[in-house]
XYZ file of C-alpha atoms in Angstrom:
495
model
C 32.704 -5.064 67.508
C 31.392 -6.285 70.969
C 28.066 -5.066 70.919
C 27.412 -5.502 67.265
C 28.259 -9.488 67.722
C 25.901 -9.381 71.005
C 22.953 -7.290 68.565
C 23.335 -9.992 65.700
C 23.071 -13.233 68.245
C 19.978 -11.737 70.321
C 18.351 -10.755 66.667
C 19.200 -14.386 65.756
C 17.629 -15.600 68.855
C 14.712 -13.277 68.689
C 13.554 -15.178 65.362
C 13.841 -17.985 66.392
C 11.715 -18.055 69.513
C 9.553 -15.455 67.681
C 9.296 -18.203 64.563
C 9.638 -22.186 66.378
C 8.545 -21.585 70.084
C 5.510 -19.426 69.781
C 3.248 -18.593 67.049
C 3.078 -14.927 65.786
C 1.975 -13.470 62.268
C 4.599 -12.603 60.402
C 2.420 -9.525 58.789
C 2.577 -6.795 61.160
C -0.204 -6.027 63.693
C -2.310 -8.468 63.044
C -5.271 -7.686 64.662
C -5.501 -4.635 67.124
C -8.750 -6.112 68.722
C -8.130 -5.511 72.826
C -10.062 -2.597 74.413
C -7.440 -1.880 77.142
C -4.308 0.220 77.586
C -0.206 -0.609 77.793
C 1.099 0.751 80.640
C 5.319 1.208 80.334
C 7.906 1.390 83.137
C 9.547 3.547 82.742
C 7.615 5.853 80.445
C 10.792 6.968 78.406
C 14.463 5.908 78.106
C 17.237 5.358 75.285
C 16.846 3.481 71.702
C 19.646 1.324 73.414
C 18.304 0.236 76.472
C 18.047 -3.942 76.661
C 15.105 -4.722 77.549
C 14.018 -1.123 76.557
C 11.486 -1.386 79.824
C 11.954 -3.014 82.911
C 7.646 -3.621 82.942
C 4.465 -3.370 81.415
C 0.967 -3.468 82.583
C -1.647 -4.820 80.233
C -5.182 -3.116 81.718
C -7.371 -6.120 80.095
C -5.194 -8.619 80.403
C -4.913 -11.817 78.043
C -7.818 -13.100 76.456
C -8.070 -17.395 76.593
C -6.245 -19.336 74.936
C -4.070 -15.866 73.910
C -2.232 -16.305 77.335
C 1.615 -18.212 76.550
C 3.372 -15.425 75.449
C 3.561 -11.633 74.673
C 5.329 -10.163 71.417
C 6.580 -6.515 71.775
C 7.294 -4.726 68.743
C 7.259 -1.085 66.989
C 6.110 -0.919 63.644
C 8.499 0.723 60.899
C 6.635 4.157 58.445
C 7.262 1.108 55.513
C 4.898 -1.306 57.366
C 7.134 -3.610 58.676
C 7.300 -5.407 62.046
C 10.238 -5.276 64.409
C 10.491 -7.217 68.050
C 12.058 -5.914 70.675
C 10.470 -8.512 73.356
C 9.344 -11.907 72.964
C 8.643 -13.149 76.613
C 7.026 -16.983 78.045
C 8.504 -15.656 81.396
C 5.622 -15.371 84.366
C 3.154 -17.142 81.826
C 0.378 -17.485 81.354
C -0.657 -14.320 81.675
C -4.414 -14.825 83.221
C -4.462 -11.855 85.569
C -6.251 -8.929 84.749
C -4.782 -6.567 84.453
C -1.625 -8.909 83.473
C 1.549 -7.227 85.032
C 4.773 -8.368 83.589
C 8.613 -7.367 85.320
C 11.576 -8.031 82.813
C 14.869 -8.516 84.577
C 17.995 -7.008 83.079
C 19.032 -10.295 81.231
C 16.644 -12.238 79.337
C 15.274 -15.428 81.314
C 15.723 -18.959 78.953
C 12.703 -18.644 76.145
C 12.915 -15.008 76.236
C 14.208 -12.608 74.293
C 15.615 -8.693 74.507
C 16.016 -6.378 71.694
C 17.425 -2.830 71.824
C 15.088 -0.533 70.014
C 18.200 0.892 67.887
C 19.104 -2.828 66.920
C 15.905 -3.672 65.611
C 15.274 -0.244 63.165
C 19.156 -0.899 62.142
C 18.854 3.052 60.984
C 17.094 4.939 63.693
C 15.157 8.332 62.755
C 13.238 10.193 64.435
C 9.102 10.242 64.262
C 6.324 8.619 65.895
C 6.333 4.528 65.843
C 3.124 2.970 66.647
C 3.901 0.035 69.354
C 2.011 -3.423 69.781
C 1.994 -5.763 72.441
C 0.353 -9.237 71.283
C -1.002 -12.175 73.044
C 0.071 -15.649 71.841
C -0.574 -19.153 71.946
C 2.086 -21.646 71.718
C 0.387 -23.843 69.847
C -1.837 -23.118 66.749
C -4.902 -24.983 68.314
C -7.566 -23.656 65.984
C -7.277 -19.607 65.782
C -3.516 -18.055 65.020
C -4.358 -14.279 65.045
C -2.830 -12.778 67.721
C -4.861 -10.616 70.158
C -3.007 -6.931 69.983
C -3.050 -3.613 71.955
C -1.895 -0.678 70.285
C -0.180 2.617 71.673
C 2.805 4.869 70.279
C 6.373 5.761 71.447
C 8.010 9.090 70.103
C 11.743 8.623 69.115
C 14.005 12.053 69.482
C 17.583 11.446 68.541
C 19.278 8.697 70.677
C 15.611 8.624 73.149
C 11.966 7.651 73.166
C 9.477 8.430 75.332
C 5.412 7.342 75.508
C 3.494 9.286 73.259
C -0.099 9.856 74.376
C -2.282 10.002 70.892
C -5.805 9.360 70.013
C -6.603 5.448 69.324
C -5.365 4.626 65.870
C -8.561 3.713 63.951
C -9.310 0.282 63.549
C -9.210 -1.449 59.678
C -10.514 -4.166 57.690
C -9.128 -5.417 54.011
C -11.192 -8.271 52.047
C -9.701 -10.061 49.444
C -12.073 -11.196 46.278
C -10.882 -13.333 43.198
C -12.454 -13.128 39.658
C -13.316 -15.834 38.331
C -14.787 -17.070 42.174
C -14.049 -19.864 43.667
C -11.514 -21.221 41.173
C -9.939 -20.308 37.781
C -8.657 -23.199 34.744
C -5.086 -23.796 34.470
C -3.016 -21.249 32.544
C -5.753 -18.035 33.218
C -4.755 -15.118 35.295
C -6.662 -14.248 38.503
C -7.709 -10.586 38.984
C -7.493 -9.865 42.683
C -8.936 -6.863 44.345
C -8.806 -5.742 48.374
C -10.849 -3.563 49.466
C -10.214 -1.354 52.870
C -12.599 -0.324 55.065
C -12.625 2.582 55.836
C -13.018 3.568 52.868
C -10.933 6.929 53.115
C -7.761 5.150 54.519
C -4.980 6.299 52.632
C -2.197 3.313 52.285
C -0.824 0.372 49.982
C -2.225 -3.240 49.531
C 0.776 -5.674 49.403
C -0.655 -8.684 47.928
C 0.892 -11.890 48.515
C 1.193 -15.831 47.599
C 1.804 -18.644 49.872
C 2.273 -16.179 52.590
C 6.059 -14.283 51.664
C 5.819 -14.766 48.269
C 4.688 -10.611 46.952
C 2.633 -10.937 43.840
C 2.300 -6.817 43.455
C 2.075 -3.428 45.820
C -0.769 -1.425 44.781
C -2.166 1.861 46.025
C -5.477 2.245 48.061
C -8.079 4.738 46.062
C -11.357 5.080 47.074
C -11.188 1.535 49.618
C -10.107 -0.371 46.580
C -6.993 -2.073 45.703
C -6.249 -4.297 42.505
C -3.706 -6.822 41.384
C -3.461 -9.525 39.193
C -2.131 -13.452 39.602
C -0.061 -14.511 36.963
C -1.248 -17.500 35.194
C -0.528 -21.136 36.811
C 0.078 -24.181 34.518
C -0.607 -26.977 37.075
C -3.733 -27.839 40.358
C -3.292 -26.597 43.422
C -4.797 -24.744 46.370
C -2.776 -21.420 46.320
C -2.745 -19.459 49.537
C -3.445 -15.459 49.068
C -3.186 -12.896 50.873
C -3.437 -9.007 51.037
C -1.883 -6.852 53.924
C -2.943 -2.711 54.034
C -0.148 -0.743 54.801
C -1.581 2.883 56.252
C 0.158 5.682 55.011
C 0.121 6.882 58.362
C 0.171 4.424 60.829
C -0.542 6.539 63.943
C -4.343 7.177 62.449
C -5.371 3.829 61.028
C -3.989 0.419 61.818
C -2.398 -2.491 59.373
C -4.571 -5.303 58.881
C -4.475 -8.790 56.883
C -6.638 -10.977 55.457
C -5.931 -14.404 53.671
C -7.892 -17.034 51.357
C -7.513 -20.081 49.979
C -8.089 -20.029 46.052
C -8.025 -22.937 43.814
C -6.462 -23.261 40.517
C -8.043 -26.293 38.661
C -7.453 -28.229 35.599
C -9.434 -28.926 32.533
C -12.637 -30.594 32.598
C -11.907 -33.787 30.555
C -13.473 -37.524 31.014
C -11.529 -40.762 29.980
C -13.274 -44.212 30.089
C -11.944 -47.540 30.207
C -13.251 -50.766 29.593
C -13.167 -53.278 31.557
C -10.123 -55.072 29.392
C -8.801 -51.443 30.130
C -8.947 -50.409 26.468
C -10.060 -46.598 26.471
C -13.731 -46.082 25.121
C -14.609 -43.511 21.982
C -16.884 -40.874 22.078
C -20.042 -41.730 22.935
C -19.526 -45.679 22.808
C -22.457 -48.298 22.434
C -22.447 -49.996 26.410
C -24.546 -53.267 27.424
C -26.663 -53.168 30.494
C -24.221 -55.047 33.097
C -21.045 -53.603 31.322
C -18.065 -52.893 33.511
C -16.238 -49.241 33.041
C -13.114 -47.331 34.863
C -14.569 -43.642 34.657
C -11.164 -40.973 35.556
C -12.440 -37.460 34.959
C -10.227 -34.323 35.847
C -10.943 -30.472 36.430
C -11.873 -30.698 40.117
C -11.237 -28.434 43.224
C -7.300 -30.293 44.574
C -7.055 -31.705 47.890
C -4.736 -29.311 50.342
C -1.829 -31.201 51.380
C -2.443 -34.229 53.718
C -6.206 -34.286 52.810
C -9.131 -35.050 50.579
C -10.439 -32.679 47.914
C -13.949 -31.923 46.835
C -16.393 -34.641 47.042
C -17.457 -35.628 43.567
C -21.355 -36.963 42.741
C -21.809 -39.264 40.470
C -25.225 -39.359 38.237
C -26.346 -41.223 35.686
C -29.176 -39.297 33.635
C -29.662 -37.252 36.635
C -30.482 -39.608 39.085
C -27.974 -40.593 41.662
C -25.788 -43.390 40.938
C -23.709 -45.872 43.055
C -20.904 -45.359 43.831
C -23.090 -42.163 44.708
C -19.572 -39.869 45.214
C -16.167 -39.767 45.068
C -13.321 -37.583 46.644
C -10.971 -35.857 43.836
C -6.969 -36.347 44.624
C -4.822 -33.708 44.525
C -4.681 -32.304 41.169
C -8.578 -32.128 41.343
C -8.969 -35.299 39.675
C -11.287 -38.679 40.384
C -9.114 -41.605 39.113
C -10.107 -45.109 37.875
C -13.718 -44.646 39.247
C -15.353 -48.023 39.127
C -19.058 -48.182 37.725
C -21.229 -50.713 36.591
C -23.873 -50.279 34.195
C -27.005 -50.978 35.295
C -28.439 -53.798 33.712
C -31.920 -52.275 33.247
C -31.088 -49.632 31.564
C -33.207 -49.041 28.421
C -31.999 -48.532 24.849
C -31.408 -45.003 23.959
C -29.133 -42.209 24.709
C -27.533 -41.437 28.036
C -25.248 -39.897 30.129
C -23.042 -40.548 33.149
C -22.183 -37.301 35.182
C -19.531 -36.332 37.622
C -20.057 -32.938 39.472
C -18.155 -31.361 42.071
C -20.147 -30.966 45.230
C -18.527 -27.663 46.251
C -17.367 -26.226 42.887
C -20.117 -27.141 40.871
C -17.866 -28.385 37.928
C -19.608 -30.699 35.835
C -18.518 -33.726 33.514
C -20.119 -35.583 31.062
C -19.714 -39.035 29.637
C -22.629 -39.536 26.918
C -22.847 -43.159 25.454
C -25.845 -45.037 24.041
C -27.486 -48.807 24.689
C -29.177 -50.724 22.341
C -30.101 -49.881 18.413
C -30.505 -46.104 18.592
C -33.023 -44.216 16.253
C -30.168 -42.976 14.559
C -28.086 -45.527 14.189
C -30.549 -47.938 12.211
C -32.025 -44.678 10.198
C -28.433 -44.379 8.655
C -27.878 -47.662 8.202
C -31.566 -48.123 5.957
C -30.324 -44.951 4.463
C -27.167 -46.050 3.284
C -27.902 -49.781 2.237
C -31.363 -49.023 0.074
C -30.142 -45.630 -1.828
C -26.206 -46.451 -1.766
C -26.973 -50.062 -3.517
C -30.002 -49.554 -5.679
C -28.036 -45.738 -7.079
C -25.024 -47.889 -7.982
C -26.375 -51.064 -9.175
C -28.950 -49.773 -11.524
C -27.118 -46.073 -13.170
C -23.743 -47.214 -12.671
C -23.179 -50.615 -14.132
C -26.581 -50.027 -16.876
C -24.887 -47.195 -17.600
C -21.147 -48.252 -18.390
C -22.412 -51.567 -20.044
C -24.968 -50.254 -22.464
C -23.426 -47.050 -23.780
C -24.672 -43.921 -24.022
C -28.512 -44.855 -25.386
C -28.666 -48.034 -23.293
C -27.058 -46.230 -20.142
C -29.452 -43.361 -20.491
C -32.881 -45.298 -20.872
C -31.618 -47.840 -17.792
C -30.182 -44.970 -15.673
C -33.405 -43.137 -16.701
C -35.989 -45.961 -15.560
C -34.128 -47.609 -13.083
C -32.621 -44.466 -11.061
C -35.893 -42.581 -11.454
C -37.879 -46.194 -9.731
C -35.360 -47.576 -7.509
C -33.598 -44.455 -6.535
C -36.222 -42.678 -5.873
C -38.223 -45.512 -4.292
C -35.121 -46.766 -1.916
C -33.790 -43.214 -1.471
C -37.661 -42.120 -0.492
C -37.464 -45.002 2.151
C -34.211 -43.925 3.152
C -35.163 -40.832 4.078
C -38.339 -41.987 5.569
C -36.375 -44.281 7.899
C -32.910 -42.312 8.496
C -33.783 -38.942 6.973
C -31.590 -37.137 5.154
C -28.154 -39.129 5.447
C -29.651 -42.091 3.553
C -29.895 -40.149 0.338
C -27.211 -37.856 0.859
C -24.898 -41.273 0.563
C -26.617 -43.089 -2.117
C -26.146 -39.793 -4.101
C -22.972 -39.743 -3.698
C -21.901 -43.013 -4.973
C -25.135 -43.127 -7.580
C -23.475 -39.940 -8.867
C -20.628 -42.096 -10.768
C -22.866 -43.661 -13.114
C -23.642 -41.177 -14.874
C -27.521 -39.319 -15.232
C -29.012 -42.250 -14.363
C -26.928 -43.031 -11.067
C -26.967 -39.071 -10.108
C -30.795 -40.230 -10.334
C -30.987 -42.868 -8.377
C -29.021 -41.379 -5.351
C -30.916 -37.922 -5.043
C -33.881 -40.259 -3.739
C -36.852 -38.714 -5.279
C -35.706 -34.965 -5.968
C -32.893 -36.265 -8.039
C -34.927 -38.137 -9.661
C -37.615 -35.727 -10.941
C -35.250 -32.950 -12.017
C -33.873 -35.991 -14.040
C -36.910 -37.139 -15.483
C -38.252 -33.263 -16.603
C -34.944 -32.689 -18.149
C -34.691 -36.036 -20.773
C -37.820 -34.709 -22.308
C -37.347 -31.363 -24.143
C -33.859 -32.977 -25.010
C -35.930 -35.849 -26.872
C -38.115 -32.914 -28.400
C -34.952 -31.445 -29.579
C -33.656 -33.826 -30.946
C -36.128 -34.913 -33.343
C -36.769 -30.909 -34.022
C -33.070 -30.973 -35.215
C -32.786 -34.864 -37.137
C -35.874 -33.198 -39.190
C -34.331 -30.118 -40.020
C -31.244 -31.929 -41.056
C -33.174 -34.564 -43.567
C -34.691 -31.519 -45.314
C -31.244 -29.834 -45.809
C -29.943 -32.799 -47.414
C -33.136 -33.115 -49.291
C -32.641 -29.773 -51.043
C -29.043 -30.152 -51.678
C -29.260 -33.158 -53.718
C -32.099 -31.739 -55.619
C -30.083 -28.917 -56.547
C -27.117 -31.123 -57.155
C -25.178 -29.585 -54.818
C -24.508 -32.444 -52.612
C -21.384 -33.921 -52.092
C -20.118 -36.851 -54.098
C -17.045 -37.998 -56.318
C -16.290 -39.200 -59.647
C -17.524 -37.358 -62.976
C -21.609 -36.352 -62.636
C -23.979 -36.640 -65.737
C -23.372 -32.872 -65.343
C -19.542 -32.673 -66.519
């Protein structure tokens, strides 16, 4: 009961120097980048020896600012990391080589593990070993600088086990879409190992413990997917290759910093604060509040992307802006200038790093459109229902015909012609539609000239008609009564 109470605290204490007093990757071997040899005493002993060694040599020494602290730890078949030393004692270690003596009891700040108490469940194989250099603070670089060799373990002993170099790896992380992805997409990841016949597993992770997937090296390449995000941020990934066999190739990491952004969308307030439509009429001089969103986010305690701002291209001042962070540039103040000339235009806000671009189109002045519709609409909408409507309903059916006839043919087709000359094809389109109520003369009128003819052709073989058919008719009756045939009452000279 003893010793298993003794095994938990110094496991306890382990961590926590391992995790508050020094900094070490919590990934494995982080980077097995020292050309030099670990030199044990004694070259062999029990998996419950405390500390395990009483010394190591370290040929190359520690390379600056790597030179606090040393970690000492095996590395498990399933990729994981376990410490046996963690030791400040006889620091720093500039000598080279750096000789280090461990006396039988841990000084303060250092800490012994048994080899059997940090596997738990011992079995026997090879266990590649690392010994890494640390810093104690994490100035600007946190990988630790690692040498690599391998112990055997035999039953209840382990002794040095001289093998060939493991071979060194590399794992890349890429993201599709780059750079950043919208809101509520998924992220396709994919690692690939170098070399590209190292057999293992890519554990990919989030926010540095959080696993997203475990997925099988072929050919160098690895793939996994992020699951879809519904708000900003700057989400930290990673991807650690696990060798298959650790004794050939080494584990290695690799992180990035991948942004998850919202979408692009513009809002624009006046300067009562009363939000602006789509594409507003502005004033030269006019005061706006521009808040656009769908930039890269700030990471915690910082600024995000810087944001230019551009009005029809050219640079405009405020000339940028930094986004918050949820990627957005709030309450942006920006006066119009009070040159600008009548027309269309645009205000722009794009990311300086990202690229993302938003637009804010509004016009100034009496646009060619606007007064074009307005022509339109007063000349064919007026004449249409003045002339074929009211004629039309007034008169009757003769009256309403001849007035819709003459005045929508003239003064729909004249106004509707001039709308359209002036604000093309909307002019008429309107006047049609109200001239169309009238009756034949109105639906003349509003067509604006093409209306008008197919109005003017069609009255005439209806007239011809007519008069075909009132002829025939006073020839029926003709012969009728002359046969005496014809319709009439009371008694005929006949009875």
């Amino acid at each position: 009961m003893k010793r298993r109470m003794h095994a938990a605290v110094l496991s306890v204490l382990a961590l926590i120097l391992g995790t508050g007093a020094l900094v070490f990757t919590t990934s494995g071997a982080a980077h097995a980048d020292i050309n030099g040899t670990v030199t044990l005493t004694p070259s062999g002993g029990t998996v419950t020896d405390k500390p395990f060694v009483t010394g190591l040599s370290l040929s190359a020494g520690c390379p600056a600012p790597y030179q606090d602290a040393l970690r000492v730890s095996l590395i498990t078949p399933d990729g994981l990391t376990k410490a046996l030393l963690v030791v400040k004692d006889g620091a720093p270690y500039t000598s080279v080589p750096a000789e280090v003596t461990l006396p039988a009891t841990a000084p303060t700040g250092d800490a012994y593990v048994s080899i059997s108490t940090a596997l738990r469940t011992v079995a026997d194989g090879t266990y590649p070993l690392t010994v890494e250099c640390g810093l104690a603070t994490p100035a600007t670089d946190q990988a630790l600088r690692t040498y690599t060799m391998a112990i055997e373990i035999t039953g209840q002993n382990w002794a040095v086990k001289q093998t060939a170099p493991a071979t060194q790896t590399t794992v890349t992380l890429t993201e599709s879409p780059v750079g950043h992805a919208q809101v509520n997409n998924k992220v396709a990841l994919t690692a690939k190992v170098q070399p590209a016949d190292a057999a293992g597993r890519v554990q990919f992770l989030r926010d540095g413990t959080s696993q997203i997937a475990t997925a099988t090296v072929a050919d160098g390449t690895a793939t996994a997917q992020l699951p879809a995000l519904a708000n900003p941020a700057l989400v930290p990934l990673g991807a650690i290759f696990v060798p298959d066999d650790n004794t050939k190739y080494t584990q290695s990491s690799t992180t990035v910093s991948y942004a998850i952004v919202d979408e692009p969308d513009v809002t624009v307030l006046d300067d009562t604060g009363n939000a602006l439509s789509d594409t507003p009429n502005l004033k030269g001089g006019q005061k706006i509040a521009v808040t656009a969103t769908g930039f890269l986010p700030a990471p915690s305690g910082s600024s995000g992307e810087s944001v230019d701002l551009t009005l029809d291209g050219a640079a405009a001042t405020p000339a940028t802006a930094p986004a918050d962070s949820a990627g957005a540039v709030d309450n942006l103040a920006y006066t119009l200038p009070g040159s600008v000339a009548d027309g269309s235009h645009k205000l722009t806000l794009t990311g300086h790093t990202s690229g993302i671009a938003v637009d804010f189109p509004f016009t100034v002045g009496a646009a060619a459109s606007t007064s074009g519709t307005t022509a339109g609409d007063t000349s064919g909408d007026t004449s249409g229902d003045s002339s074929g409507s009211t004629a039309g309903d007034t008169s009757g059916d003769s009256s309403g015909a001849t007035a819709g006839d003459t005045s929508g043919d003239t003064s729909g087709d004249t106004s509707g012609a001039s709308g359209s000359d002036t604000g093309g094809d909307s002019g008429g389109d309107i006047g049609g539609g109200s001239g169309d109520s009238g009756g034949t003369s109105g639906g003349t009128s509003g067509g604006g000239g093409t209306l008008a003819a197919t109005g003017a052709t069609g009255v005439l073989p209806l007239t011809g008609l007519a008069l075909v058919l009132a002829a025939g008719g006073g020839y029926a009756v003709h012969r009728v009564r002359r046969n005496g045939k014809l319709l009439s009452f009371g008694p005929s000279a006949r009875d």
